PDB file of N, CA and C in Angstrom:
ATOM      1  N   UNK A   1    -139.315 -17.888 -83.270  1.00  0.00           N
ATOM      2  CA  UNK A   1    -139.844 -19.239 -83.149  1.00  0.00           C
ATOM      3  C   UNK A   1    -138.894 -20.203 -83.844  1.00  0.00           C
ATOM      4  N   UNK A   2    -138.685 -21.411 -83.066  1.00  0.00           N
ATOM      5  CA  UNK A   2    -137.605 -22.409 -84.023  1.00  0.00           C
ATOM      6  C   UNK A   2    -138.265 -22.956 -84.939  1.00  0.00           C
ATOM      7  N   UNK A   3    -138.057 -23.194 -86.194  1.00  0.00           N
ATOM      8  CA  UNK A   3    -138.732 -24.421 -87.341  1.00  0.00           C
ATOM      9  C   UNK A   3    -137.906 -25.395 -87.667  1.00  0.00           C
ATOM     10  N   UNK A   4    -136.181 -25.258 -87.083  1.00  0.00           N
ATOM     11  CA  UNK A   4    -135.572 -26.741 -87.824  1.00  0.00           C
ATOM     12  C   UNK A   4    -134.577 -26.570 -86.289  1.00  0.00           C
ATOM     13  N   UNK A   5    -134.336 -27.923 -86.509  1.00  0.00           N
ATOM     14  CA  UNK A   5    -132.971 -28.523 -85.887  1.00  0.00           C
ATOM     15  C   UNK A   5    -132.088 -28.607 -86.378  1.00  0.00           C
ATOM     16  N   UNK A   6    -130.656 -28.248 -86.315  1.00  0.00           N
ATOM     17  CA  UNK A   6    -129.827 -28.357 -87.060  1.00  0.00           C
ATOM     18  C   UNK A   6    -128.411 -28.937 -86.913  1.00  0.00           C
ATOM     19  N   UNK A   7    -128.081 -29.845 -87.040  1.00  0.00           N
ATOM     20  CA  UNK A   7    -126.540 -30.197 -86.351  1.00  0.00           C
ATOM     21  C   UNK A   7    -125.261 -29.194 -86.152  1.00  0.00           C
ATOM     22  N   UNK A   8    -125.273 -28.720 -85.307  1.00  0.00           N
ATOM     23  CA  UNK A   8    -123.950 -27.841 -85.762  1.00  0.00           C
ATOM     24  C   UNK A   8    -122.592 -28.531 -85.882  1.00  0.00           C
ATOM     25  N   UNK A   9    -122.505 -29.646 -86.207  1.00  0.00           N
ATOM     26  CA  UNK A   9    -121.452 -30.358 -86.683  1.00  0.00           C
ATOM     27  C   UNK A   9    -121.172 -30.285 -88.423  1.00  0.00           C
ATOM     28  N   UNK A  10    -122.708 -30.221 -89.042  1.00  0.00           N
ATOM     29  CA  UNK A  10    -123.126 -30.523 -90.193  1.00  0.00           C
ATOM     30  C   UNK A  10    -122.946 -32.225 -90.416  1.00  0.00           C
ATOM     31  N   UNK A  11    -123.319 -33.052 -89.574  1.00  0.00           N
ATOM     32  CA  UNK A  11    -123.135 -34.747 -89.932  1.00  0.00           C
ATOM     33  C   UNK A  11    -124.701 -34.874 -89.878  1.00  0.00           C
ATOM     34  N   UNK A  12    -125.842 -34.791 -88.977  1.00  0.00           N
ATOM     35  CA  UNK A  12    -126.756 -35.323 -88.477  1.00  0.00           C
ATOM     36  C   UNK A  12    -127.884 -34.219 -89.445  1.00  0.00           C
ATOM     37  N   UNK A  13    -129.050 -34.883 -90.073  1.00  0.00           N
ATOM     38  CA  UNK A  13    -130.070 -34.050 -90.633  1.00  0.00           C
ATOM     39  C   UNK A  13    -130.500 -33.397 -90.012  1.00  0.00           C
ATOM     40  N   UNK A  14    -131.031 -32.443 -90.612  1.00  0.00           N
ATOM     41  CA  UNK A  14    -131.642 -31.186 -90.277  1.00  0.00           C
ATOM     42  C   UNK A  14    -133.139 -31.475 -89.876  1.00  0.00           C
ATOM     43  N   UNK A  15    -133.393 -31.546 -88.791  1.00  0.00           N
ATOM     44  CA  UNK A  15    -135.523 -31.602 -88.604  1.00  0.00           C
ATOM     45  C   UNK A  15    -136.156 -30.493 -87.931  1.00  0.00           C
ATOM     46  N   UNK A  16    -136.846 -30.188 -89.495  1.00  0.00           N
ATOM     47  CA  UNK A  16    -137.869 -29.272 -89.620  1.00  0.00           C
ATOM     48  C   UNK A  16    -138.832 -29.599 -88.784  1.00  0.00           C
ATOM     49  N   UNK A  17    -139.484 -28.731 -88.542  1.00  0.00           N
ATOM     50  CA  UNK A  17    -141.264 -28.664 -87.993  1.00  0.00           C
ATOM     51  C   UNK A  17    -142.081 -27.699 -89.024  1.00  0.00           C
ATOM     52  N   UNK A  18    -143.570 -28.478 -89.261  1.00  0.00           N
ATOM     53  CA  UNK A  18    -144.230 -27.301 -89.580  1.00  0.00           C
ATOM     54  C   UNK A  18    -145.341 -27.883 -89.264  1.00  0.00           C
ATOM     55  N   UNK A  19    -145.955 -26.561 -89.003  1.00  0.00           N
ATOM     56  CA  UNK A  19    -146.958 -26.135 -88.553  1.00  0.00           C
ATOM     57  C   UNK A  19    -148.031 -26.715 -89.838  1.00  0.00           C
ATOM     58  N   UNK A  20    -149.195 -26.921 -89.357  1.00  0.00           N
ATOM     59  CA  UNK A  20    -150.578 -27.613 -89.972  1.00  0.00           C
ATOM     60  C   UNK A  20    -151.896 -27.132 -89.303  1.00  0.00           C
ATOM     61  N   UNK A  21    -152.690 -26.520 -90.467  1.00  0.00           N
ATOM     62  CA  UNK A  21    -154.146 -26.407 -89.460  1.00  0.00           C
ATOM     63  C   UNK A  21    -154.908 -27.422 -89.075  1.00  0.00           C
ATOM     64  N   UNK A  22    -154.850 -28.691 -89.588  1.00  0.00           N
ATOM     65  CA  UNK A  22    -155.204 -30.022 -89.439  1.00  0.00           C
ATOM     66  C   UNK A  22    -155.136 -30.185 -88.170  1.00  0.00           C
ATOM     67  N   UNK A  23    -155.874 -30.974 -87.669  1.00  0.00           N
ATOM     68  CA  UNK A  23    -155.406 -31.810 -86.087  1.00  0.00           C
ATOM     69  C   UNK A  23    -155.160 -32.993 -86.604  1.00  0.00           C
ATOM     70  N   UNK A  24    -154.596 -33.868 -85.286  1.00  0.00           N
ATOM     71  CA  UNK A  24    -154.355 -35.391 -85.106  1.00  0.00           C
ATOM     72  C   UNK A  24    -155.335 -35.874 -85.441  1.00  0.00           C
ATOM     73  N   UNK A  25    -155.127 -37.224 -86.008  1.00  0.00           N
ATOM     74  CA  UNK A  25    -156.553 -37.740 -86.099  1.00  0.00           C
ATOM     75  C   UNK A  25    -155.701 -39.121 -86.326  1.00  0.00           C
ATOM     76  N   UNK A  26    -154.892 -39.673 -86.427  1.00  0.00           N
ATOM     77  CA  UNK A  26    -154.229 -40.821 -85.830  1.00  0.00           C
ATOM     78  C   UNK A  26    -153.138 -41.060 -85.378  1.00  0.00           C
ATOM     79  N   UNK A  27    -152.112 -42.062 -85.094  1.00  0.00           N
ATOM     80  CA  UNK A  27    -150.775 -42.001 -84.612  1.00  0.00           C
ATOM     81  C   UNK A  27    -150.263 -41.748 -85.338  1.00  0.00           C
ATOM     82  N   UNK A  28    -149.454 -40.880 -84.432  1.00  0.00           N
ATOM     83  CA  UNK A  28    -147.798 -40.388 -85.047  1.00  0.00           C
ATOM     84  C   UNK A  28    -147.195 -41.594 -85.901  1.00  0.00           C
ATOM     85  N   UNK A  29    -146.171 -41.099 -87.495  1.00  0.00           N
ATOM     86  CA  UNK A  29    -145.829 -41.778 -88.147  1.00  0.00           C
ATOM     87  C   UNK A  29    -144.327 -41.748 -87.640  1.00  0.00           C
ATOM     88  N   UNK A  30    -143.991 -40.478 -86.378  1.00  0.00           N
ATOM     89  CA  UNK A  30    -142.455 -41.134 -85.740  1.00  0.00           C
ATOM     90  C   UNK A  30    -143.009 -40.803 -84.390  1.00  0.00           C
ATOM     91  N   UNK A  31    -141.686 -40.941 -83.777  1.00  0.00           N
ATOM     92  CA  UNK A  31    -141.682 -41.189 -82.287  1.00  0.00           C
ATOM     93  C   UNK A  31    -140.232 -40.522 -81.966  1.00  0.00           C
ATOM     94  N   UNK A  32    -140.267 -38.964 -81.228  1.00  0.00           N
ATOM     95  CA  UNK A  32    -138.848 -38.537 -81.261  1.00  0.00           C
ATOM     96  C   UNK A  32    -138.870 -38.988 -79.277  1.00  0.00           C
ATOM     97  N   UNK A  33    -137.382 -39.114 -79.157  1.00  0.00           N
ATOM     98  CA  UNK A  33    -136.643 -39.293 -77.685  1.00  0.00           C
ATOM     99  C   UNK A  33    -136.272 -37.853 -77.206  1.00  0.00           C
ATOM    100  N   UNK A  34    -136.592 -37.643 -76.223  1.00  0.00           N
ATOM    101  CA  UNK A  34    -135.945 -36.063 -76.003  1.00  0.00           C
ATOM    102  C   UNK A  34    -134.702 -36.924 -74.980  1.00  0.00           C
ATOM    103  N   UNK A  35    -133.785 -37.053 -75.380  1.00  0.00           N
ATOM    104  CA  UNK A  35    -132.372 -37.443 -74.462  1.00  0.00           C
ATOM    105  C   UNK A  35    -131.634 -35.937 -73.500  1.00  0.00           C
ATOM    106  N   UNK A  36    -132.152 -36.256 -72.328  1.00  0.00           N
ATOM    107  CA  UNK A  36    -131.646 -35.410 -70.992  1.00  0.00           C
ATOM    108  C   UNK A  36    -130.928 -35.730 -70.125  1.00  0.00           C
ATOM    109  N   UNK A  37    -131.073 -37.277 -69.605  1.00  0.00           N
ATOM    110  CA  UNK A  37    -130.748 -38.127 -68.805  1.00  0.00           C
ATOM    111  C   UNK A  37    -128.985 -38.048 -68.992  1.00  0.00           C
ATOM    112  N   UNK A  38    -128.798 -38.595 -69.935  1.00  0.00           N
ATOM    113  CA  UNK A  38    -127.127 -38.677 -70.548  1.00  0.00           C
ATOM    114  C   UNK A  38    -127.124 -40.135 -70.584  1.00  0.00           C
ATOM    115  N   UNK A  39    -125.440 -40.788 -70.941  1.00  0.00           N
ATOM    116  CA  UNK A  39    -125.615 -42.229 -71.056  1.00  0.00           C
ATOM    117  C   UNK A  39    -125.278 -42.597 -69.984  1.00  0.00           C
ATOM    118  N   UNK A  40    -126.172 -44.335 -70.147  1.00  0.00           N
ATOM    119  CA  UNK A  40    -125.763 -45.013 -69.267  1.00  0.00           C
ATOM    120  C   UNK A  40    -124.628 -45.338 -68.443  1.00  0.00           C
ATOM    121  N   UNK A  41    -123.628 -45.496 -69.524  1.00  0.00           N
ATOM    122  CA  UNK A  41    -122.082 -45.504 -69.447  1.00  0.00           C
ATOM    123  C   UNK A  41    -121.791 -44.429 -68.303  1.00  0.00           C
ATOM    124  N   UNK A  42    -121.924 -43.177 -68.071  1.00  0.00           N
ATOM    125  CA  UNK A  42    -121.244 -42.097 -68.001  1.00  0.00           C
ATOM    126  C   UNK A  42    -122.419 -41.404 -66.266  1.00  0.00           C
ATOM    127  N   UNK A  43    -123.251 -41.659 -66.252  1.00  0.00           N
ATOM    128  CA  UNK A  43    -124.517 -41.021 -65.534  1.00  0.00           C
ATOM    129  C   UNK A  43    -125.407 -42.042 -64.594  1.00  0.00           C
ATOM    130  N   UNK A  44    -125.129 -42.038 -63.365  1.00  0.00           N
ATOM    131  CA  UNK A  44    -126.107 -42.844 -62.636  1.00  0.00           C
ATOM    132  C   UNK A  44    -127.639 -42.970 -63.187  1.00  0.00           C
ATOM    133  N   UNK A  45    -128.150 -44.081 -62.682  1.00  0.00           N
ATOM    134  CA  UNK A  45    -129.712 -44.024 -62.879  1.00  0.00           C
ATOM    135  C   UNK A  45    -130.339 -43.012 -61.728  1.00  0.00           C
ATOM    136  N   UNK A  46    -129.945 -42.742 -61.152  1.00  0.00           N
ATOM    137  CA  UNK A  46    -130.673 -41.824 -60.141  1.00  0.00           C
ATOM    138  C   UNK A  46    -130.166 -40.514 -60.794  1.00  0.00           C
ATOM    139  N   UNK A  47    -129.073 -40.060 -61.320  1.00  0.00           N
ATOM    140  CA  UNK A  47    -128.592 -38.696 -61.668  1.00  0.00           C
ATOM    141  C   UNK A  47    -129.752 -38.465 -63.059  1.00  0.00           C
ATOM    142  N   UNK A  48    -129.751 -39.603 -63.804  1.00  0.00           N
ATOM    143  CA  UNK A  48    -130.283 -39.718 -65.026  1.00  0.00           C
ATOM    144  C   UNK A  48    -132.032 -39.478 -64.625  1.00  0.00           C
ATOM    145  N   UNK A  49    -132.467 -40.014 -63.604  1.00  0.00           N
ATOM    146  CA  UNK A  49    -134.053 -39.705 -63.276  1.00  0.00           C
ATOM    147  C   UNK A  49    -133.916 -38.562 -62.785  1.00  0.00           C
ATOM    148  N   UNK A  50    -133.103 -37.917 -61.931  1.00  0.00           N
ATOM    149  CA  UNK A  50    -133.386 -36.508 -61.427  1.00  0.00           C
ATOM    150  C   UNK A  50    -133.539 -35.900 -62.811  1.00  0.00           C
ATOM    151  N   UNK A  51    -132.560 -36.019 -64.013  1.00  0.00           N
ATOM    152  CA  UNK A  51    -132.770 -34.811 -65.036  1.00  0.00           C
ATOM    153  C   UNK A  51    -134.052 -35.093 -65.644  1.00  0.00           C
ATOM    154  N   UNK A  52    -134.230 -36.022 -65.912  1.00  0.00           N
ATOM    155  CA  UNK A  52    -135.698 -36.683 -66.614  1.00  0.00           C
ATOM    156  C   UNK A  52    -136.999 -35.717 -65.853  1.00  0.00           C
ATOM    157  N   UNK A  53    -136.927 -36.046 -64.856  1.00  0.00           N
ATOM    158  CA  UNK A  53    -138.232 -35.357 -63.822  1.00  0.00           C
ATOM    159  C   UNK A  53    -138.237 -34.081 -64.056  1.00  0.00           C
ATOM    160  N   UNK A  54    -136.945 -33.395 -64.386  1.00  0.00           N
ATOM    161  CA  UNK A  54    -136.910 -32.194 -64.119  1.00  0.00           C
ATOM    162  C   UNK A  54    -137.187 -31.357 -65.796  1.00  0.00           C
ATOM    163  N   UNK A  55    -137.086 -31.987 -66.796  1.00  0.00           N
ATOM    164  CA  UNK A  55    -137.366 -31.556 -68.352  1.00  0.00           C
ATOM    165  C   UNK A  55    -138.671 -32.113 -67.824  1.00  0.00           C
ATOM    166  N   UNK A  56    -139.533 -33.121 -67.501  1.00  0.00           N
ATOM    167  CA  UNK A  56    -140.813 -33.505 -67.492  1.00  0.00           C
ATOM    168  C   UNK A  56    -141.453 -32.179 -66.807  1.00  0.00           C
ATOM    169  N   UNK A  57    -141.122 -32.107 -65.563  1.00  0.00           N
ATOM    170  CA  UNK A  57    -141.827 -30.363 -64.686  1.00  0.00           C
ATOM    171  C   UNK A  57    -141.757 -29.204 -66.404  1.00  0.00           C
ATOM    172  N   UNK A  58    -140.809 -29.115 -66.706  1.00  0.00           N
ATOM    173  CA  UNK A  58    -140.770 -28.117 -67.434  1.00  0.00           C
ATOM    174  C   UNK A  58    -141.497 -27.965 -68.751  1.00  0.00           C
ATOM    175  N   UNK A  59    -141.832 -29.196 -68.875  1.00  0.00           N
ATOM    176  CA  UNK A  59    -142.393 -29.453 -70.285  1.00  0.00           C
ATOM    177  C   UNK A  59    -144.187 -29.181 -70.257  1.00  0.00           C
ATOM    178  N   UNK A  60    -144.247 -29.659 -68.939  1.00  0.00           N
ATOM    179  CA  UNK A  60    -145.594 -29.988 -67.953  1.00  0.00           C
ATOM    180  C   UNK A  60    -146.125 -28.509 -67.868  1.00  0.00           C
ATOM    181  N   UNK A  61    -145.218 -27.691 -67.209  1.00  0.00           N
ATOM    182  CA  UNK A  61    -145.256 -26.540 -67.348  1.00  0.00           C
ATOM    183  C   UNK A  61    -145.659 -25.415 -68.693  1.00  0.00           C
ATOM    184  N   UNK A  62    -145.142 -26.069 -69.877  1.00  0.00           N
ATOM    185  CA  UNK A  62    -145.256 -25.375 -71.359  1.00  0.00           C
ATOM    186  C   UNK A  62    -146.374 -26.136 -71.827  1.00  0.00           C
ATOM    187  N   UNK A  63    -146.863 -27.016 -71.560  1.00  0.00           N
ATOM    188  CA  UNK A  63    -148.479 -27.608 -71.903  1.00  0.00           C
ATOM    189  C   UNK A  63    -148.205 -29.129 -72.040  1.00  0.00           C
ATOM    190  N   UNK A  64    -147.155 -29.877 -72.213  1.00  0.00           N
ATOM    191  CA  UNK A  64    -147.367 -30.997 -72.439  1.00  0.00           C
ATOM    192  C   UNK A  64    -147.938 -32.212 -71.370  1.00  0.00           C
ATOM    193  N   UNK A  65    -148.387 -33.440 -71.579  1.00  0.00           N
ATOM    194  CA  UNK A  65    -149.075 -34.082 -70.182  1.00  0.00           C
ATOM    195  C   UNK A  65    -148.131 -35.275 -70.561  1.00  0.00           C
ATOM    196  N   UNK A  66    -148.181 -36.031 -68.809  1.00  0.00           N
ATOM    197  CA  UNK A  66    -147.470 -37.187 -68.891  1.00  0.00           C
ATOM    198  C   UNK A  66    -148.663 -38.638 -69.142  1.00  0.00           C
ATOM    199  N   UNK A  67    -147.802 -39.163 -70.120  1.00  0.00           N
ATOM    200  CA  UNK A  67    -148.855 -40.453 -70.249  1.00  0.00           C
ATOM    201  C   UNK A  67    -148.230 -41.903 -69.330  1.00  0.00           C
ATOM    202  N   UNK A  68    -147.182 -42.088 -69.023  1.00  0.00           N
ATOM    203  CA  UNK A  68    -146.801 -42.903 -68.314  1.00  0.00           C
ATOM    204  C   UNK A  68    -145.317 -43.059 -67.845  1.00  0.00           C
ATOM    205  N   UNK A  69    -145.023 -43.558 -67.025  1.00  0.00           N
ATOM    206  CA  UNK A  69    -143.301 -43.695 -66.338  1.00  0.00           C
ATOM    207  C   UNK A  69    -142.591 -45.073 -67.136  1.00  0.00           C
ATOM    208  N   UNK A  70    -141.860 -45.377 -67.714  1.00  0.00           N
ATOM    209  CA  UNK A  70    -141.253 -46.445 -68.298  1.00  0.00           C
ATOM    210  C   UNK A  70    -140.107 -46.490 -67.540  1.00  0.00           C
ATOM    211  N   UNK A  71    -140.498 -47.197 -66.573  1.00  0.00           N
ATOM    212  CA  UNK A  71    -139.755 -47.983 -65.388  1.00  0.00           C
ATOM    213  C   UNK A  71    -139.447 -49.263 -65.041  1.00  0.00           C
ATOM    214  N   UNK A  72    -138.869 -49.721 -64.469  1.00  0.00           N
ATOM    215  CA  UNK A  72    -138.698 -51.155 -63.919  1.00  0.00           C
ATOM    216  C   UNK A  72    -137.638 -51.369 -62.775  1.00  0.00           C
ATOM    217  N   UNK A  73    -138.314 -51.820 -61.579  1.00  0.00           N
ATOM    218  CA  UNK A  73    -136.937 -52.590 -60.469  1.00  0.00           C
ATOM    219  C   UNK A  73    -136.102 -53.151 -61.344  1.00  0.00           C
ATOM    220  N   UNK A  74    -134.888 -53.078 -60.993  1.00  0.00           N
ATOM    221  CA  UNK A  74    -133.654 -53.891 -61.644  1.00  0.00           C
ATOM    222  C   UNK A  74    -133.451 -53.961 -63.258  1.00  0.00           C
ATOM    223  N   UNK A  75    -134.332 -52.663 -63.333  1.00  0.00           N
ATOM    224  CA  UNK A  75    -133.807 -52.177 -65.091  1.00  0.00           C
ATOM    225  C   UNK A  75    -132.940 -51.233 -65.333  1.00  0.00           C
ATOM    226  N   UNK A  76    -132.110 -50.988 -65.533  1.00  0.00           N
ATOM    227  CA  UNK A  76    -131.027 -49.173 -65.677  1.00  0.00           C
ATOM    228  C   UNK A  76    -131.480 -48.671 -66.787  1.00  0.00           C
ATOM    229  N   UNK A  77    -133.115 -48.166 -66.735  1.00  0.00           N
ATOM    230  CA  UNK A  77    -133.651 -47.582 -67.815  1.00  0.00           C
ATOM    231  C   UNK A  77    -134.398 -46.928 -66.828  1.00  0.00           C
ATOM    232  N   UNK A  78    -134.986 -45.278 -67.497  1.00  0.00           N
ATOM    233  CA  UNK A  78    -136.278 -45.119 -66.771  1.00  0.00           C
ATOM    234  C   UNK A  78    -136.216 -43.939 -68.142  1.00  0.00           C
ATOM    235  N   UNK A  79    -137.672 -43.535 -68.394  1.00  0.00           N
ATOM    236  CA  UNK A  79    -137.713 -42.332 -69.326  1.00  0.00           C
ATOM    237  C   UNK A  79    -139.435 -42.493 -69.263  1.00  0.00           C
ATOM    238  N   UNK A  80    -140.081 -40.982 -69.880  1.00  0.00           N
ATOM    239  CA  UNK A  80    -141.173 -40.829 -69.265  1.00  0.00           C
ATOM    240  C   UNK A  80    -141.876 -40.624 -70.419  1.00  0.00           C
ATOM    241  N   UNK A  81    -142.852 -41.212 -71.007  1.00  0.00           N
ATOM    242  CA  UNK A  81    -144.117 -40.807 -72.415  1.00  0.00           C
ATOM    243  C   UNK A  81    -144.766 -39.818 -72.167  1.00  0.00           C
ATOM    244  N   UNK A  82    -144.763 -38.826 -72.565  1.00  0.00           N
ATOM    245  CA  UNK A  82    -145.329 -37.864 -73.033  1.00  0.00           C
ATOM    246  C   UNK A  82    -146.310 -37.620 -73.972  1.00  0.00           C
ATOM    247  N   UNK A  83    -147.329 -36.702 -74.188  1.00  0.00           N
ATOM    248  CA  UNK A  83    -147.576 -35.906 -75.268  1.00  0.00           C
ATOM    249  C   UNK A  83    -147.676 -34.437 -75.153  1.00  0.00           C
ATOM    250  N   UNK A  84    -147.804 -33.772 -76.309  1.00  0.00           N
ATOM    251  CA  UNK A  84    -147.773 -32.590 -76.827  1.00  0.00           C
ATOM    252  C   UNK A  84    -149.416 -32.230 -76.373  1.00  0.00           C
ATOM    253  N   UNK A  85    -149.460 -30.743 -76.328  1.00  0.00           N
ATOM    254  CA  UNK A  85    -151.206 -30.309 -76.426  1.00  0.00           C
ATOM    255  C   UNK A  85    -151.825 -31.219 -77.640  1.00  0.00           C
ATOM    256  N   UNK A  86    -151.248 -30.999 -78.892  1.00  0.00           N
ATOM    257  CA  UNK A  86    -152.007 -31.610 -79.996  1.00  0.00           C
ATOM    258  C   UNK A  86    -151.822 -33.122 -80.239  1.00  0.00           C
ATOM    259  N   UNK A  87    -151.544 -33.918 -79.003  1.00  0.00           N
ATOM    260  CA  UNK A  87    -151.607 -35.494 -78.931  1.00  0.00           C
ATOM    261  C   UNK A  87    -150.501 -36.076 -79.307  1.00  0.00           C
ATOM    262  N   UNK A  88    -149.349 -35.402 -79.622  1.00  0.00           N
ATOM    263  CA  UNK A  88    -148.059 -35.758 -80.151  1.00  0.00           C
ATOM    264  C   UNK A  88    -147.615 -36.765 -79.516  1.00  0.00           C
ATOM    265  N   UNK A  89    -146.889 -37.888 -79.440  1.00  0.00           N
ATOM    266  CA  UNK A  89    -146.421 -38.296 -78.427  1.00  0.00           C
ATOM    267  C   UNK A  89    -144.619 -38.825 -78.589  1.00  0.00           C
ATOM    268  N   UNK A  90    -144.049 -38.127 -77.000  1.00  0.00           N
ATOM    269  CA  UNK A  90    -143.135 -38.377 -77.390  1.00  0.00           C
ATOM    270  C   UNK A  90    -142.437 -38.656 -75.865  1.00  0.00           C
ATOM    271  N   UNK A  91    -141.303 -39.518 -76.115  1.00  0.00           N
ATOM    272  CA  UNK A  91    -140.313 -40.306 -74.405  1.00  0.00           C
ATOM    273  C   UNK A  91    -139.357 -39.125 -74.104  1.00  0.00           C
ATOM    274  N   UNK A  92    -139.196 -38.429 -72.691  1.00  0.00           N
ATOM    275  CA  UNK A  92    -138.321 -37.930 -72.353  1.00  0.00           C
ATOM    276  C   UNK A  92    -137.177 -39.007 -71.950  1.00  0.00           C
ATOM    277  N   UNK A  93    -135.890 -39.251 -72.077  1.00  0.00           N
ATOM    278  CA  UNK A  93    -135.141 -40.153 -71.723  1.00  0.00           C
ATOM    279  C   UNK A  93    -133.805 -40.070 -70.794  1.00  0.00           C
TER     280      UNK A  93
END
């Protein structure tokens, strides 16, 4: 099972997870980005939504639900809100 993230560069902190018998019981005090898409610079908006959709199926798949599409005509953004089974919530991007 993973419990930390770790840079293998050693520049970027290390983020832990742990586990709690507690449930949610209000909002999240962060908000992580799962970045799939790639950058703007470098990755169409259509290349960038195909990968998005496709970590969303998979995530969908491991229990998480979609809470909304963060979209717009004539925006070069799109990324999708999420949460976790236990109400987590977090943007695929």
């Amino acid at each position: 099972m993973l419990y930390s993230i770790v840079d293998p560069e050693g520049y970027g902190p290390r983020i832990w997870f742990q586990q709690v018998p507690e449930g949610k019981v209000a909002k999240n005090r962060f908000h992580l980005d799962v970045k799939v898409g790639g950058k703007r610079e470098d990755v169409s908006l259509e290349t960038r939504k195909a990968r998005v959709d496709a970590e969303v199926e998979r995530l969908v798949q491991a229990g998480a639900s979609v809470v909304r599409v963060l979209s717009q005509s004539g925006v070069d953004h799109y990324a999708v809100a999420m949460v976790d089974p236990e109400g987590n919530e977090f943007d695929v991007v």
